[in-house]
């Protein structure tokens, strides 16, 4: 059964139309299934954005990426230095 995929999806730092969310056929993840994912929530508070245990989430993300190619590890390390105020995907 195919997934209809409608609306918008988070891709490369922005929301895009589902139909426009494409990746290149030679992308490493397609051929080798290598990827890491870590979900973290950020909440609006009277004092500004607050991310729940962001340091622990970033440690898990970096740990997951340690056996992947160098470029993926480097990107996960850079993410670990991103301030919480950076726009993130909206939650529903």
Short mmCIF file of C-alpha atoms in Angstrom, two decimals:
data_model
loop_
_atom_site.label_atom_id
_atom_site.label_comp_id
_atom_site.label_asym_id
_atom_site.label_seq_id
_atom_site.Cartn_x
_atom_site.Cartn_y
_atom_site.Cartn_z
CA UNK A 1 0.00 0.00 0.00
CA UNK A 2 1.46 3.37 -1.03
CA UNK A 3 1.57 6.35 1.31
CA UNK A 4 -0.39 9.27 -0.15
CA UNK A 5 1.91 11.95 1.31
CA UNK A 6 0.12 15.26 1.30
CA UNK A 7 0.81 18.60 2.91
CA UNK A 8 4.24 19.75 4.05
CA UNK A 9 7.28 17.92 5.40
CA UNK A 10 10.44 19.12 7.19
CA UNK A 11 13.46 18.81 4.87
CA UNK A 12 16.88 20.44 5.03
CA UNK A 13 15.86 23.05 7.57
CA UNK A 14 12.52 24.15 6.13
CA UNK A 15 8.99 23.01 5.46
CA UNK A 16 8.45 21.96 1.84
CA UNK A 17 5.54 20.52 -0.07
CA UNK A 18 5.51 16.73 0.17
CA UNK A 19 5.71 16.38 -3.62
CA UNK A 20 8.88 18.54 -3.67
CA UNK A 21 10.72 16.58 -0.96
CA UNK A 22 13.08 14.59 -3.19
CA UNK A 23 16.57 13.20 -2.67
CA UNK A 24 19.18 12.16 -5.22
CA UNK A 25 19.21 8.49 -6.25
CA UNK A 26 22.89 8.19 -5.26
CA UNK A 27 22.22 9.36 -1.70
CA UNK A 28 24.12 7.15 0.75
CA UNK A 29 21.07 6.44 2.90
CA UNK A 30 19.19 4.83 -0.01
CA UNK A 31 21.93 2.31 -0.76
CA UNK A 32 23.19 1.57 2.73
CA UNK A 33 20.32 2.49 5.04
CA UNK A 34 22.55 4.67 7.20
CA UNK A 35 20.85 7.40 9.14
CA UNK A 36 20.49 8.66 12.67
CA UNK A 37 17.47 10.27 14.23
CA UNK A 38 16.84 11.81 17.59
CA UNK A 39 13.64 13.62 18.45
CA UNK A 40 13.74 16.61 20.77
CA UNK A 41 10.94 18.93 21.78
CA UNK A 42 11.20 22.66 22.16
CA UNK A 43 8.47 24.55 23.98
CA UNK A 44 7.46 28.21 24.04
CA UNK A 45 7.73 29.63 27.56
CA UNK A 46 7.34 33.15 28.96
CA UNK A 47 11.17 33.36 29.01
CA UNK A 48 11.56 32.17 25.40
CA UNK A 49 12.11 28.74 23.87
CA UNK A 50 12.96 25.85 26.18
CA UNK A 51 14.24 22.53 24.85
CA UNK A 52 13.63 19.50 27.04
CA UNK A 53 16.96 17.82 27.87
CA UNK A 54 18.61 19.04 24.65
CA UNK A 55 22.09 18.09 25.90
CA UNK A 56 21.05 14.45 26.40
CA UNK A 57 19.36 14.35 22.99
CA UNK A 58 22.46 15.71 21.28
CA UNK A 59 24.74 13.22 23.08
CA UNK A 60 22.53 10.35 21.88
CA UNK A 61 22.53 11.74 18.33
CA UNK A 62 26.33 12.02 18.28
CA UNK A 63 26.71 8.55 19.78
CA UNK A 64 24.41 7.10 17.10
CA UNK A 65 26.45 8.79 14.35
CA UNK A 66 29.87 7.58 15.55
CA UNK A 67 30.02 4.63 13.12
CA UNK A 68 28.74 6.55 10.09
CA UNK A 69 30.86 8.31 7.43
CA UNK A 70 32.86 11.35 8.55
CA UNK A 71 30.49 13.89 6.96
CA UNK A 72 27.53 12.62 8.95
CA UNK A 73 29.51 12.66 12.20
CA UNK A 74 30.71 16.21 11.51
CA UNK A 75 27.17 17.41 10.86
CA UNK A 76 25.92 15.83 14.09
CA UNK A 77 28.71 17.59 16.03
CA UNK A 78 27.72 20.94 14.48
CA UNK A 79 24.11 20.33 15.48
CA UNK A 80 25.27 19.92 19.05
CA UNK A 81 26.37 23.56 19.05
CA UNK A 82 23.12 24.94 17.62
CA UNK A 83 21.36 27.28 20.06
CA UNK A 84 17.87 26.32 21.14
CA UNK A 85 16.42 29.46 19.57
CA UNK A 86 17.14 28.10 16.08
CA UNK A 87 13.81 27.56 14.27
CA UNK A 88 12.71 23.96 14.38
CA UNK A 89 9.94 21.88 12.85
CA UNK A 90 6.58 22.80 14.33
CA UNK A 91 4.83 20.27 16.50
CA UNK A 92 1.14 19.51 16.11
#
